[in-house]
Amino acid sequence: MGSFKSFYRFLWQATDGQILLGTLLTLAAGLTEGLSLVLLIPILAMSGADGSVALDGVPVIGRFMSDFRPSLSVLIALLLLVVIVQAWLLRQKNLYNSRIMQVAVDRARLSLFKSLGMAKWEAHSITRMSDLNSVLISDIDRIMAAASSLQVLIQACLLLLIYSGLALLVSWQMTIFALVSGGLLFVMLYPIRKKSASYGKDLSYIFQDRSSVILEFLTGMRVAKSYSAEEEYVGRFKQHLADSRSRMMTYIKVTSNGTFAFQVGSAVIGVAFVWMAISVLRLDIINIAFLILIFLRLVPRFLVLQQYSEQFLSCLSAYDKFRDTIEFFSAEAEVSATTPAVPPTLGKGIRLVDVAKSYPGSGKPSLHVDDVFLRAGAITALVGPSGSGKSTMADLLLGLTRPSHGTIAIDDIALDDKNRRAWRNRVAFVQQDPFLFHDTIEANLRLANPEAREGQIWHALELANIAQLVEALPDGIQTVVGDRGIRFSGGERQRLVLARALIRQPDLLILDEATSALDWENEAIIVRTIEKLRGLMTIVTIAHRPSMVSLADDVIAFSEGKVVEAGPFASLASRSDSYLASILGPNSVSI
């Protein structure tokens, strides 16, 4: 019940209360449907030699219009008018409800998308991308299905009230009999609706697993093909589809049993209804005919209640998943300053004092730094084995994460929740796996600086040693890079990503193993590019290869989350027992 209230409150807010007008249109359409039924009775009960209809014996309207004797043509014209009005109202209702539901779903998808974007990086690091993809696409589509089912349920309830009201004017005994019988039948089928709700929860996990298999296969297509592992992925997907099909058939069997039971029960109630009207209450033929018409309209409404409540409950779990996801990421939102913060200016350097970073579930800090200073304008290399804390250090410097305790100061200005986001506007990041959007070169570079002029774009490309290649392309900077930049080689993609970072004119440039996946030729190009940037900005590079480490003015070595040595490159390289010397090899002193 709590989920239903929360869902309706969500729809009310997402539609700005416009769902009420949709309900009123549904009510108006239902009233015209009832009126058309009322007008049909006197047409079928034609009497009188003059071709007119005596209304005094007609159910519902006879007591109010006994002196009114309309002709058959008048009644038919009225019926036609009512049917036309009903059709128009139904059209308006469908268009209106579809529009507000589309708006509601778009708002839901946008609000989730925004909460993902505004959340701290830590929240994303513990969440599977495929799960978020499933919520954004499959679950929100199911929310729309739940909303549509709810609209049908509201319409069925309103029509039940209208038809019950008409039946009460003829026989309150028969009305109570029909409502109680239908209600009992609806209650008896509660276990089936409960199974529908349970299936809906399973469905969320089915879509999550499906999204995971598809995303892994598509993003790892090159690896899958290189190992000839396509059949393994196809097998996994085939097994997933078989499991999904089995669960779906189980659900269909359950709901089909419910429909069968309801139809049989309705037939039994219908027979009892006619017998009671004729043998017990001894109603006249016109009233019996009218009540049978009402009954034939009531029974499908109960069936609609059963079927669409099953569908609603099976889709409601998608809303629960959506709500839980958006609440989690909203709670993890980055703190925004009430007024735009001024980013710290990097003129002297960055100092980390007693900085530690721990992640949920980890037994010890991933990083602990007692006191480290990074000089402004220098190239600092972060070295150490995998898992030693280098990437955690880079995330802290980038402002993606905040330390569990300790202070990070930019020129004596502490980096905190108020200015961390502003600081990121002065930082650029080049990751190991270069990512480009399926758009033009220009659009990819403008991501980092939307206001950049064309001259700035070409200057950044020049700095990244990629301008000559782009100039040779028929479309120049309007060239579409392809999905994830597939049109270009790994080295070319890395230089385009570097150009995107440089167009920002950052105070701090962070390179996360920018050459680890490149061949020696492309690595040499990147190394020369970084060398040209010396002194123009502060550069921090996570590196394993000697060629990148040798660029450094300063080196910080990590092991098991701690700084084991730090200092000028020349000083550390000259010590045979230093970690840096072990990376550079026997010729380290002469480098």
Coordinates of C-alpha atoms in Angstrom, one line a residue:
M1 CA 0.0 0.0 0.0
G2 CA 2.9 2.3 0.8
S3 CA 4.4 1.8 -2.7
F4 CA 1.0 2.6 -4.3
K5 CA 0.6 5.9 -2.3
S6 CA 4.2 6.8 -3.1
F7 CA 3.6 6.0 -6.8
Y8 CA 0.5 8.1 -7.0
R9 CA 2.2 11.0 -5.2
F10 CA 5.0 10.7 -7.7
L11 CA 2.5 10.8 -10.7
W12 CA 0.8 13.8 -9.1
Q13 CA 4.0 15.7 -8.7
A14 CA 5.4 14.6 -12.1
T15 CA 2.2 15.8 -13.9
D16 CA 1.8 19.0 -11.8
G17 CA -1.6 17.6 -10.7
Q18 CA -2.8 17.4 -14.3
I19 CA -3.7 13.7 -13.6
L20 CA -6.9 15.1 -12.0
L21 CA -8.1 16.5 -15.3
G22 CA -7.4 13.2 -16.9
T23 CA -9.6 11.5 -14.2
L24 CA -12.4 14.0 -14.8
L25 CA -12.3 13.3 -18.6
T26 CA -12.5 9.6 -17.8
L27 CA -15.5 10.3 -15.6
A28 CA -17.2 12.4 -18.3
A29 CA -16.6 9.6 -20.8
G30 CA -18.1 7.1 -18.4
L31 CA -21.2 9.2 -17.8
T32 CA -21.9 9.5 -21.5
E33 CA -21.4 5.7 -21.8
G34 CA -24.0 5.2 -19.1
L35 CA -26.3 7.7 -20.8
S36 CA -26.1 5.8 -24.1
L37 CA -27.1 2.7 -22.2
V38 CA -30.1 4.5 -20.7
L39 CA -31.2 5.8 -24.1
L40 CA -30.9 2.3 -25.7
I41 CA -33.6 0.8 -23.4
P42 CA -36.6 2.9 -24.7
I43 CA -35.5 2.4 -28.3
L44 CA -35.7 -1.4 -27.7
A45 CA -38.9 -1.1 -25.7
M46 CA -40.9 0.7 -28.5
S47 CA -44.6 0.8 -27.9
G48 CA -47.6 2.9 -28.9
A49 CA -49.4 3.1 -32.2
D50 CA -48.3 6.6 -33.0
G51 CA -44.7 5.7 -33.3
S52 CA -43.7 7.4 -30.1
V53 CA -42.3 5.8 -26.9
A54 CA -43.9 5.7 -23.5
L55 CA -41.2 6.4 -21.0
D56 CA -43.2 5.8 -17.8
G57 CA -42.2 2.1 -17.7
V58 CA -38.6 2.5 -18.8
P59 CA -36.0 1.9 -16.0
V60 CA -34.2 4.9 -14.6
I61 CA -35.7 7.7 -16.7
G62 CA -39.3 6.6 -16.6
R63 CA -39.9 8.1 -13.1
F64 CA -38.5 11.4 -14.2
M65 CA -39.8 11.7 -17.7
S66 CA -43.2 10.0 -17.7
D67 CA -44.9 12.8 -19.5
F68 CA -42.3 13.1 -22.2
R69 CA -43.1 11.0 -25.4
P70 CA -40.2 11.5 -27.8
S71 CA -40.4 9.9 -31.3
L72 CA -38.1 7.1 -32.3
S73 CA -36.1 9.4 -34.6
V74 CA -35.6 11.8 -31.7
L75 CA -34.3 9.0 -29.4
I76 CA -32.0 7.7 -32.1
A77 CA -30.7 11.2 -32.8
L78 CA -30.0 11.7 -29.1
L79 CA -28.3 8.3 -28.9
L80 CA -26.1 9.2 -31.9
L81 CA -25.2 12.6 -30.3
V82 CA -24.3 10.9 -27.0
V83 CA -22.1 8.3 -28.8
I84 CA -20.3 11.1 -30.7
V85 CA -19.7 13.1 -27.6
Q86 CA -18.5 9.9 -25.8
A87 CA -16.1 9.1 -28.7
W88 CA -14.8 12.7 -28.6
L89 CA -14.3 12.6 -24.9
L90 CA -12.5 9.2 -25.2
R91 CA -10.2 10.7 -27.8
Q92 CA -9.4 13.8 -25.7
K93 CA -8.9 11.6 -22.7
N94 CA -6.5 9.3 -24.5
L95 CA -4.5 12.2 -26.0
Y96 CA -4.4 14.1 -22.8
N97 CA -3.4 11.1 -20.6
S98 CA -0.8 10.0 -23.1
R99 CA 0.8 13.5 -23.2
I100 CA 0.9 13.9 -19.4
M101 CA 2.2 10.4 -18.9
Q102 CA 5.0 11.0 -21.5
V103 CA 5.9 14.2 -19.7
A104 CA 5.9 12.4 -16.3
V105 CA 8.1 9.6 -17.6
D106 CA 10.5 12.1 -19.3
R107 CA 10.7 14.0 -16.0
A108 CA 11.5 10.8 -14.1
R109 CA 14.2 9.8 -16.6
L110 CA 15.7 13.3 -16.5
S111 CA 15.6 13.5 -12.7
L112 CA 17.4 10.2 -12.4
F113 CA 19.9 11.2 -15.2
K114 CA 20.6 14.5 -13.3
S115 CA 20.9 12.8 -9.9
L116 CA 23.5 10.4 -11.5
G117 CA 25.4 13.4 -12.9
M118 CA 25.4 15.3 -9.6
A119 CA 26.3 12.4 -7.4
K120 CA 29.8 11.9 -5.9
W121 CA 32.2 9.7 -7.9
E122 CA 32.3 7.3 -4.9
A123 CA 28.6 6.4 -5.5
H124 CA 29.3 5.5 -9.1
S125 CA 32.4 3.5 -8.2
I126 CA 30.3 1.0 -6.2
T127 CA 27.4 0.7 -8.8
R128 CA 27.3 -1.5 -11.9
M129 CA 26.9 0.6 -15.1
S130 CA 24.5 -2.0 -16.5
D131 CA 22.2 -1.7 -13.4
L132 CA 21.9 2.1 -14.0
N133 CA 21.3 1.5 -17.7
S134 CA 18.5 -0.9 -16.8
V135 CA 16.8 1.5 -14.5
L136 CA 17.1 4.4 -17.0
I137 CA 15.6 2.4 -19.8
S138 CA 13.7 -0.7 -18.9
D139 CA 12.5 0.2 -15.4
I140 CA 11.3 3.7 -16.4
D141 CA 9.5 2.2 -19.4
R142 CA 7.7 -0.2 -17.0
I143 CA 6.8 2.8 -14.8
M144 CA 4.9 4.2 -17.8
A145 CA 3.2 0.8 -18.2
A146 CA 2.3 1.0 -14.5
A147 CA 0.9 4.5 -14.9
S148 CA -1.2 3.4 -17.9
S149 CA -2.5 0.4 -16.0
L150 CA -3.4 2.7 -13.1
Q151 CA -5.4 5.0 -15.5
V152 CA -7.3 1.9 -16.8
L153 CA -8.0 0.9 -13.2
I154 CA -9.3 4.3 -12.3
Q155 CA -11.6 4.3 -15.4
A156 CA -12.9 0.8 -14.5
C157 CA -13.7 1.9 -10.9
L158 CA -15.5 5.0 -12.2
L159 CA -17.6 3.0 -14.6
L160 CA -18.4 0.5 -11.8
L161 CA -19.7 3.4 -9.7
I162 CA -21.7 4.7 -12.7
Y163 CA -23.3 1.4 -13.6
S164 CA -23.9 0.5 -10.0
G165 CA -25.7 3.8 -9.5
L166 CA -27.9 3.1 -12.6
A167 CA -28.7 -0.4 -11.3
L168 CA -29.6 0.9 -7.8
L169 CA -32.4 2.9 -9.4
V170 CA -33.9 -0.3 -10.7
S171 CA -33.2 -2.8 -7.9
W172 CA -31.0 -2.3 -4.9
Q173 CA -31.1 -6.0 -4.1
M174 CA -29.8 -7.1 -7.5
T175 CA -27.1 -4.3 -7.3
I176 CA -25.9 -5.5 -4.0
F177 CA -25.9 -9.1 -5.1
A178 CA -23.8 -8.2 -8.2
L179 CA -21.3 -6.0 -6.4
V180 CA -20.8 -8.4 -3.5
S181 CA -20.4 -11.4 -5.8
G182 CA -18.0 -9.6 -8.0
G183 CA -16.1 -8.2 -5.0
L184 CA -15.8 -11.7 -3.5
L185 CA -14.5 -13.1 -6.7
F186 CA -12.0 -10.3 -7.0
V187 CA -10.8 -10.9 -3.4
M188 CA -10.5 -14.7 -4.0
L189 CA -8.0 -14.0 -6.8
Y190 CA -5.7 -12.0 -4.5
P191 CA -3.0 -14.8 -4.4
I192 CA -2.6 -14.4 -8.2
R193 CA -2.1 -10.6 -7.9
K194 CA 0.4 -11.3 -5.1
K195 CA 2.3 -13.5 -7.4
S196 CA 2.2 -10.8 -10.1
A197 CA 3.9 -8.4 -7.7
S198 CA 6.6 -11.0 -6.9
Y199 CA 7.1 -11.6 -10.6
G200 CA 7.6 -7.8 -11.1
K201 CA 10.5 -7.9 -8.7
D202 CA 12.0 -10.8 -10.6
L203 CA 11.5 -8.8 -13.8
S204 CA 13.7 -6.0 -12.5
Y205 CA 16.6 -8.4 -11.9
I206 CA 16.0 -10.1 -15.3
F207 CA 16.3 -6.7 -17.1
Q208 CA 19.5 -5.9 -15.0
D209 CA 21.1 -9.2 -16.0
R210 CA 20.1 -8.7 -19.6
S211 CA 21.6 -5.2 -19.7
S212 CA 24.8 -6.5 -18.1
V213 CA 25.3 -9.3 -20.7
I214 CA 24.6 -7.0 -23.6
L215 CA 26.8 -4.1 -22.3
E216 CA 29.7 -6.5 -21.5
F217 CA 29.5 -8.0 -25.0
L218 CA 29.2 -4.7 -26.9
T219 CA 31.9 -2.9 -24.9
G220 CA 34.2 -5.9 -25.0
M221 CA 33.5 -6.9 -28.6
R222 CA 37.1 -6.5 -29.6
V223 CA 38.4 -8.7 -26.8
A224 CA 35.6 -11.2 -27.4
K225 CA 36.5 -11.6 -31.0
S226 CA 40.3 -11.7 -30.3
Y227 CA 39.7 -14.7 -28.1
S228 CA 37.0 -16.2 -30.5
A229 CA 34.7 -16.0 -27.5
E230 CA 31.7 -14.9 -29.4
E231 CA 29.9 -18.2 -28.9
E232 CA 30.5 -18.0 -25.2
Y233 CA 28.7 -14.7 -25.0
V234 CA 26.0 -16.0 -27.4
G235 CA 25.6 -19.0 -25.1
R236 CA 25.3 -16.8 -22.0
F237 CA 22.7 -14.6 -23.7
K238 CA 20.8 -17.7 -25.0
Q239 CA 20.7 -19.1 -21.4
H240 CA 19.5 -15.7 -20.1
L241 CA 16.7 -15.6 -22.7
A242 CA 15.7 -19.2 -21.8
D243 CA 15.5 -18.3 -18.1
S244 CA 13.5 -15.2 -18.9
R245 CA 11.1 -17.1 -21.1
S246 CA 10.6 -19.8 -18.4
R247 CA 9.8 -17.1 -15.8
M248 CA 7.5 -15.3 -18.3
M249 CA 5.6 -18.5 -19.1
T250 CA 5.1 -19.2 -15.4
Y251 CA 3.7 -15.7 -15.0
I252 CA 1.4 -16.2 -18.0
K253 CA 0.1 -19.5 -16.7
V254 CA -0.7 -17.9 -13.3
T255 CA -2.5 -14.9 -14.9
S256 CA -4.3 -17.2 -17.4
N257 CA -5.6 -19.3 -14.5
G258 CA -6.8 -16.1 -12.9
T259 CA -8.7 -15.1 -16.1
F260 CA -10.2 -18.5 -16.5
A261 CA -11.3 -18.6 -12.8
F262 CA -12.8 -15.2 -13.2
Q263 CA -14.7 -16.0 -16.3
V264 CA -16.1 -19.2 -14.9
G265 CA -17.1 -17.4 -11.7
S266 CA -18.7 -14.6 -13.7
A267 CA -20.8 -17.1 -15.6
V268 CA -22.0 -18.7 -12.4
I269 CA -22.8 -15.3 -10.9
G270 CA -24.6 -14.4 -14.1
V271 CA -26.8 -17.4 -14.0
A272 CA -27.6 -16.8 -10.4
F273 CA -28.3 -13.1 -11.2
V274 CA -30.9 -14.0 -13.8
W275 CA -32.5 -16.6 -11.7
M276 CA -32.8 -14.3 -8.7
A277 CA -34.2 -11.5 -10.9
I278 CA -36.9 -13.8 -12.4
S279 CA -37.7 -16.3 -9.7
V280 CA -37.0 -14.4 -6.4
L281 CA -37.7 -10.7 -7.1
R282 CA -40.1 -11.3 -10.0
L283 CA -39.0 -8.2 -11.9
D284 CA -40.7 -7.2 -15.1
I285 CA -39.1 -8.0 -18.4
I286 CA -37.9 -4.4 -19.2
N287 CA -36.2 -4.1 -15.8
I288 CA -34.6 -7.5 -16.2
A289 CA -33.3 -6.6 -19.6
F290 CA -31.9 -3.4 -18.3
L291 CA -30.2 -5.1 -15.4
I292 CA -28.8 -7.8 -17.7
L293 CA -27.3 -5.0 -19.8
I294 CA -25.8 -3.4 -16.7
F295 CA -24.5 -6.8 -15.5
L296 CA -22.9 -7.4 -18.9
R297 CA -21.1 -4.1 -18.5
L298 CA -20.2 -4.7 -14.9
V299 CA -18.5 -8.1 -15.4
P300 CA -15.9 -6.9 -17.9
R301 CA -15.0 -4.1 -15.4
F302 CA -14.2 -6.6 -12.7
L303 CA -12.2 -8.6 -15.2
V304 CA -10.3 -5.4 -16.1
L305 CA -9.7 -4.8 -12.4
Q306 CA -8.2 -8.2 -12.1
Q307 CA -6.0 -8.1 -15.3
Y308 CA -4.8 -4.6 -14.9
S309 CA -4.1 -4.9 -11.2
E310 CA -1.9 -7.8 -12.1
Q311 CA -0.1 -5.7 -14.7
F312 CA 0.1 -2.7 -12.4
L313 CA 1.6 -4.8 -9.5
S314 CA 4.1 -6.5 -11.8
C315 CA 5.3 -3.1 -13.0
L316 CA 5.2 -1.3 -9.6
S317 CA 8.4 -2.9 -8.5
A318 CA 10.1 -0.9 -11.3
Y319 CA 9.0 2.3 -9.6
D320 CA 10.4 1.0 -6.3
K321 CA 13.8 0.3 -8.0
F322 CA 13.7 3.8 -9.6
R323 CA 12.8 5.4 -6.3
D324 CA 15.6 3.6 -4.4
T325 CA 18.2 4.5 -7.1
I326 CA 17.3 8.1 -7.2
E327 CA 17.2 8.4 -3.4
F328 CA 20.6 6.8 -3.1
F329 CA 22.3 9.0 -5.7
S330 CA 20.5 12.1 -4.5
A331 CA 21.7 11.4 -1.0
E332 CA 25.2 11.1 -2.5
A333 CA 25.0 14.4 -4.3
E334 CA 27.9 16.7 -4.2
V335 CA 27.5 19.7 -2.0
S336 CA 26.8 22.8 -4.1
A337 CA 27.7 26.2 -2.8
T338 CA 24.8 28.7 -2.5
T339 CA 26.9 31.1 -4.6
P340 CA 29.4 30.2 -7.3
A341 CA 32.7 29.4 -5.6
V342 CA 35.9 31.0 -6.9
P343 CA 38.3 28.1 -7.8
P344 CA 41.6 28.2 -6.0
T345 CA 44.5 29.5 -8.1
L346 CA 47.5 27.2 -8.5
G347 CA 50.5 29.4 -8.3
K348 CA 52.8 27.8 -5.7
G349 CA 51.8 24.2 -5.3
I350 CA 49.5 21.6 -3.8
R351 CA 50.1 20.3 -0.3
L352 CA 48.6 17.2 1.2
V353 CA 48.8 16.9 5.0
D354 CA 47.7 13.8 6.9
V355 CA 45.4 12.8 4.0
A356 CA 43.7 9.4 4.1
K357 CA 41.1 7.9 1.8
S358 CA 39.0 4.9 2.8
Y359 CA 36.3 3.1 0.8
P360 CA 33.2 1.4 2.3
G361 CA 34.0 -2.2 3.1
S362 CA 37.7 -1.9 3.0
G363 CA 39.6 -2.9 6.1
K364 CA 42.3 -0.2 5.8
P365 CA 42.7 3.1 4.0
S366 CA 43.5 2.9 0.3
L367 CA 45.8 5.8 0.7
H368 CA 47.5 7.6 3.5
V369 CA 49.8 10.6 2.9
D370 CA 51.6 12.3 5.8
D371 CA 53.0 15.4 4.1
V372 CA 53.6 15.8 0.4
F373 CA 54.1 18.9 -1.7
L374 CA 53.6 19.1 -5.5
R375 CA 55.3 22.1 -7.1
A376 CA 53.4 24.4 -9.4
G377 CA 54.6 24.3 -13.0
A378 CA 56.5 21.0 -12.4
I379 CA 56.0 17.6 -13.8
T380 CA 55.4 15.1 -11.0
A381 CA 55.4 11.4 -11.6
L382 CA 53.4 9.0 -9.4
V383 CA 54.9 5.6 -9.5
G384 CA 54.4 2.3 -7.7
P385 CA 52.8 -1.1 -8.2
S386 CA 49.2 -1.5 -9.1
G387 CA 46.9 -0.9 -6.2
S388 CA 49.4 1.1 -4.3
G389 CA 47.2 4.3 -4.2
K390 CA 48.3 6.2 -7.3
S391 CA 44.8 6.4 -8.9
T392 CA 43.3 7.3 -5.5
M393 CA 45.8 10.1 -5.2
A394 CA 44.9 11.3 -8.7
D395 CA 41.1 11.3 -7.9
L396 CA 41.8 13.4 -4.8
L397 CA 43.9 15.9 -6.8
L398 CA 41.2 16.0 -9.5
G399 CA 38.6 16.8 -6.9
L400 CA 36.5 13.7 -7.9
T401 CA 36.7 12.4 -4.3
R402 CA 37.2 13.9 -0.9
P403 CA 39.6 12.6 1.7
S404 CA 38.3 10.7 4.7
H405 CA 40.4 13.0 6.8
G406 CA 43.3 15.4 6.3
T407 CA 43.7 18.6 4.2
I408 CA 44.5 19.2 0.5
A409 CA 45.5 22.8 0.0
I410 CA 45.9 24.7 -3.3
D411 CA 48.2 27.6 -2.6
D412 CA 47.2 27.5 1.1
I413 CA 43.5 27.4 0.2
A414 CA 41.9 24.2 1.6
L415 CA 40.0 22.1 -1.0
D416 CA 36.5 21.5 0.5
D417 CA 32.9 20.8 -0.4
K418 CA 32.3 24.5 -1.3
N419 CA 35.1 24.9 -3.9
R420 CA 35.9 21.3 -5.0
R421 CA 33.5 21.5 -8.0
A422 CA 34.9 24.9 -9.0
W423 CA 38.5 23.5 -8.7
R424 CA 37.6 20.8 -11.2
N425 CA 37.0 23.6 -13.7
R426 CA 40.7 24.3 -13.5
V427 CA 41.8 20.7 -13.9
A428 CA 42.0 18.4 -16.9
F429 CA 42.2 14.7 -16.9
V430 CA 43.5 12.2 -19.5
Q431 CA 42.6 8.6 -18.7
Q432 CA 44.3 5.4 -19.7
D433 CA 41.4 4.4 -22.0
P434 CA 40.8 7.4 -24.2
F435 CA 37.0 8.0 -24.5
L436 CA 35.5 10.0 -27.4
F437 CA 31.8 10.5 -28.0
H438 CA 30.2 9.5 -31.3
D439 CA 30.3 13.1 -32.7
T440 CA 32.6 15.4 -34.5
I441 CA 36.2 16.3 -33.4
E442 CA 35.0 19.8 -32.7
A443 CA 32.1 18.6 -30.5
N444 CA 34.4 16.3 -28.6
L445 CA 36.8 19.1 -27.8
R446 CA 34.1 21.6 -26.9
L447 CA 33.0 19.2 -24.2
A448 CA 35.9 20.6 -22.1
N449 CA 35.4 24.2 -23.2
P450 CA 32.0 25.0 -24.8
E451 CA 33.0 28.6 -25.4
A452 CA 36.2 27.8 -27.3
R453 CA 36.8 29.6 -30.5
E454 CA 37.9 27.7 -33.6
G455 CA 41.4 29.1 -33.2
Q456 CA 41.6 27.7 -29.7
I457 CA 40.5 24.3 -31.0
W458 CA 43.3 24.3 -33.6
H459 CA 45.8 25.5 -31.0
A460 CA 45.0 22.6 -28.7
L461 CA 45.3 20.2 -31.6
E462 CA 48.7 21.7 -32.4
L463 CA 49.8 21.3 -28.8
A464 CA 48.7 17.7 -28.8
N465 CA 50.6 17.0 -32.1
I466 CA 47.4 16.0 -33.9
A467 CA 46.6 19.1 -35.9
Q468 CA 48.4 18.0 -39.1
L469 CA 46.4 14.7 -39.2
V470 CA 43.1 16.6 -38.6
E471 CA 43.9 19.1 -41.4
A472 CA 44.4 16.2 -43.8
L473 CA 40.9 14.9 -43.2
P474 CA 38.3 15.9 -45.8
D475 CA 36.0 17.3 -43.1
G476 CA 38.7 18.6 -40.8
I477 CA 37.4 19.2 -37.3
Q478 CA 33.9 18.3 -38.5
T479 CA 35.0 14.7 -38.9
V480 CA 32.8 12.3 -37.0
V481 CA 35.1 10.1 -34.8
G482 CA 32.8 7.1 -34.7
D483 CA 31.7 5.1 -31.6
R484 CA 34.2 5.7 -28.9
G485 CA 36.6 7.2 -31.5
I486 CA 36.9 3.9 -33.5
R487 CA 37.8 5.8 -36.7
F488 CA 41.2 6.6 -35.2
S489 CA 44.1 4.5 -33.9
G490 CA 44.8 4.2 -30.2
G491 CA 47.6 6.8 -30.4
E492 CA 45.5 9.2 -32.4
R493 CA 42.6 8.9 -29.9
Q494 CA 44.9 9.5 -27.1
R495 CA 46.2 12.7 -28.7
L496 CA 42.7 13.9 -29.4
V497 CA 41.8 13.3 -25.8
L498 CA 44.9 15.2 -24.8
A499 CA 43.8 18.1 -27.1
R500 CA 40.5 18.1 -25.3
A501 CA 42.2 18.4 -22.0
L502 CA 44.5 21.2 -23.2
I503 CA 41.7 23.3 -24.7
R504 CA 40.6 23.9 -21.2
Q505 CA 43.9 25.7 -20.4
P506 CA 44.1 23.9 -17.1
D507 CA 46.2 24.8 -14.0
L508 CA 46.6 21.1 -13.4
L509 CA 46.8 18.3 -16.0
I510 CA 46.5 14.7 -14.7
L511 CA 47.6 11.9 -17.0
D512 CA 46.5 8.4 -15.8
E513 CA 48.9 6.0 -17.6
A514 CA 48.3 7.9 -20.8
T515 CA 50.8 5.8 -22.8
S516 CA 50.5 2.4 -21.2
A517 CA 48.4 1.0 -24.1
L518 CA 50.4 2.7 -26.9
D519 CA 53.3 1.4 -29.1
W520 CA 56.7 3.0 -28.7
E521 CA 56.2 5.3 -31.7
N522 CA 52.9 6.8 -30.4
E523 CA 54.4 6.9 -26.9
A524 CA 57.3 8.9 -28.1
I525 CA 54.9 11.4 -29.7
I526 CA 53.0 11.8 -26.4
V527 CA 56.3 12.1 -24.5
R528 CA 57.4 15.0 -26.8
T529 CA 54.0 16.6 -26.4
I530 CA 54.3 16.5 -22.6
E531 CA 57.8 17.8 -22.8
K532 CA 56.6 20.9 -24.7
L533 CA 54.0 21.6 -22.0
R534 CA 56.7 21.8 -19.3
G535 CA 56.3 25.0 -17.3
L536 CA 53.0 26.0 -19.0
M537 CA 51.0 24.1 -16.4
T538 CA 51.4 21.7 -13.5
I539 CA 51.4 18.1 -14.7
V540 CA 50.9 15.0 -12.7
T541 CA 51.4 11.7 -14.5
I542 CA 50.8 8.2 -13.3
A543 CA 53.4 6.2 -15.1
H544 CA 55.1 2.8 -15.2
R545 CA 57.2 3.2 -18.3
P546 CA 60.7 4.8 -17.9
S547 CA 60.1 7.2 -20.9
M548 CA 57.2 8.9 -19.0
V549 CA 58.9 8.7 -15.6
S550 CA 62.0 10.3 -17.0
L551 CA 60.1 13.4 -17.9
A552 CA 59.4 14.2 -14.3
D553 CA 60.9 17.0 -12.3
D554 CA 59.7 15.3 -9.1
V555 CA 58.7 11.7 -8.2
I556 CA 56.4 10.3 -5.6
A557 CA 56.6 6.5 -5.1
F558 CA 53.7 4.6 -3.4
S559 CA 53.5 1.1 -1.9
E560 CA 50.4 -0.4 -0.1
G561 CA 48.7 3.0 0.0
K562 CA 51.6 4.9 1.5
V563 CA 54.3 7.2 0.2
V564 CA 57.6 5.4 0.5
E565 CA 59.8 8.1 -1.2
A566 CA 59.4 11.6 -2.7
G567 CA 61.7 14.1 -4.1
P568 CA 63.4 15.5 -7.2
F569 CA 63.9 13.0 -10.0
A570 CA 67.7 13.5 -10.2
S571 CA 68.2 12.9 -6.5
L572 CA 66.1 9.7 -6.4
A573 CA 67.4 8.4 -9.7
S574 CA 71.0 8.7 -8.4
R575 CA 70.3 6.4 -5.4
S576 CA 70.7 2.8 -6.3
D577 CA 68.4 1.7 -3.5
S578 CA 65.5 3.9 -4.5
Y579 CA 62.3 2.6 -6.0
L580 CA 62.7 5.0 -8.9
A581 CA 66.1 3.4 -9.7
S582 CA 64.5 0.0 -9.9
I583 CA 62.0 1.3 -12.5
L584 CA 64.6 3.0 -14.6
G585 CA 67.1 0.1 -14.6
P586 CA 70.9 0.1 -14.5
N587 CA 71.2 3.3 -16.6
S588 CA 69.2 5.3 -14.1
V589 CA 72.1 7.5 -12.9
S590 CA 72.8 8.8 -16.4
I591 CA 69.2 9.6 -17.3

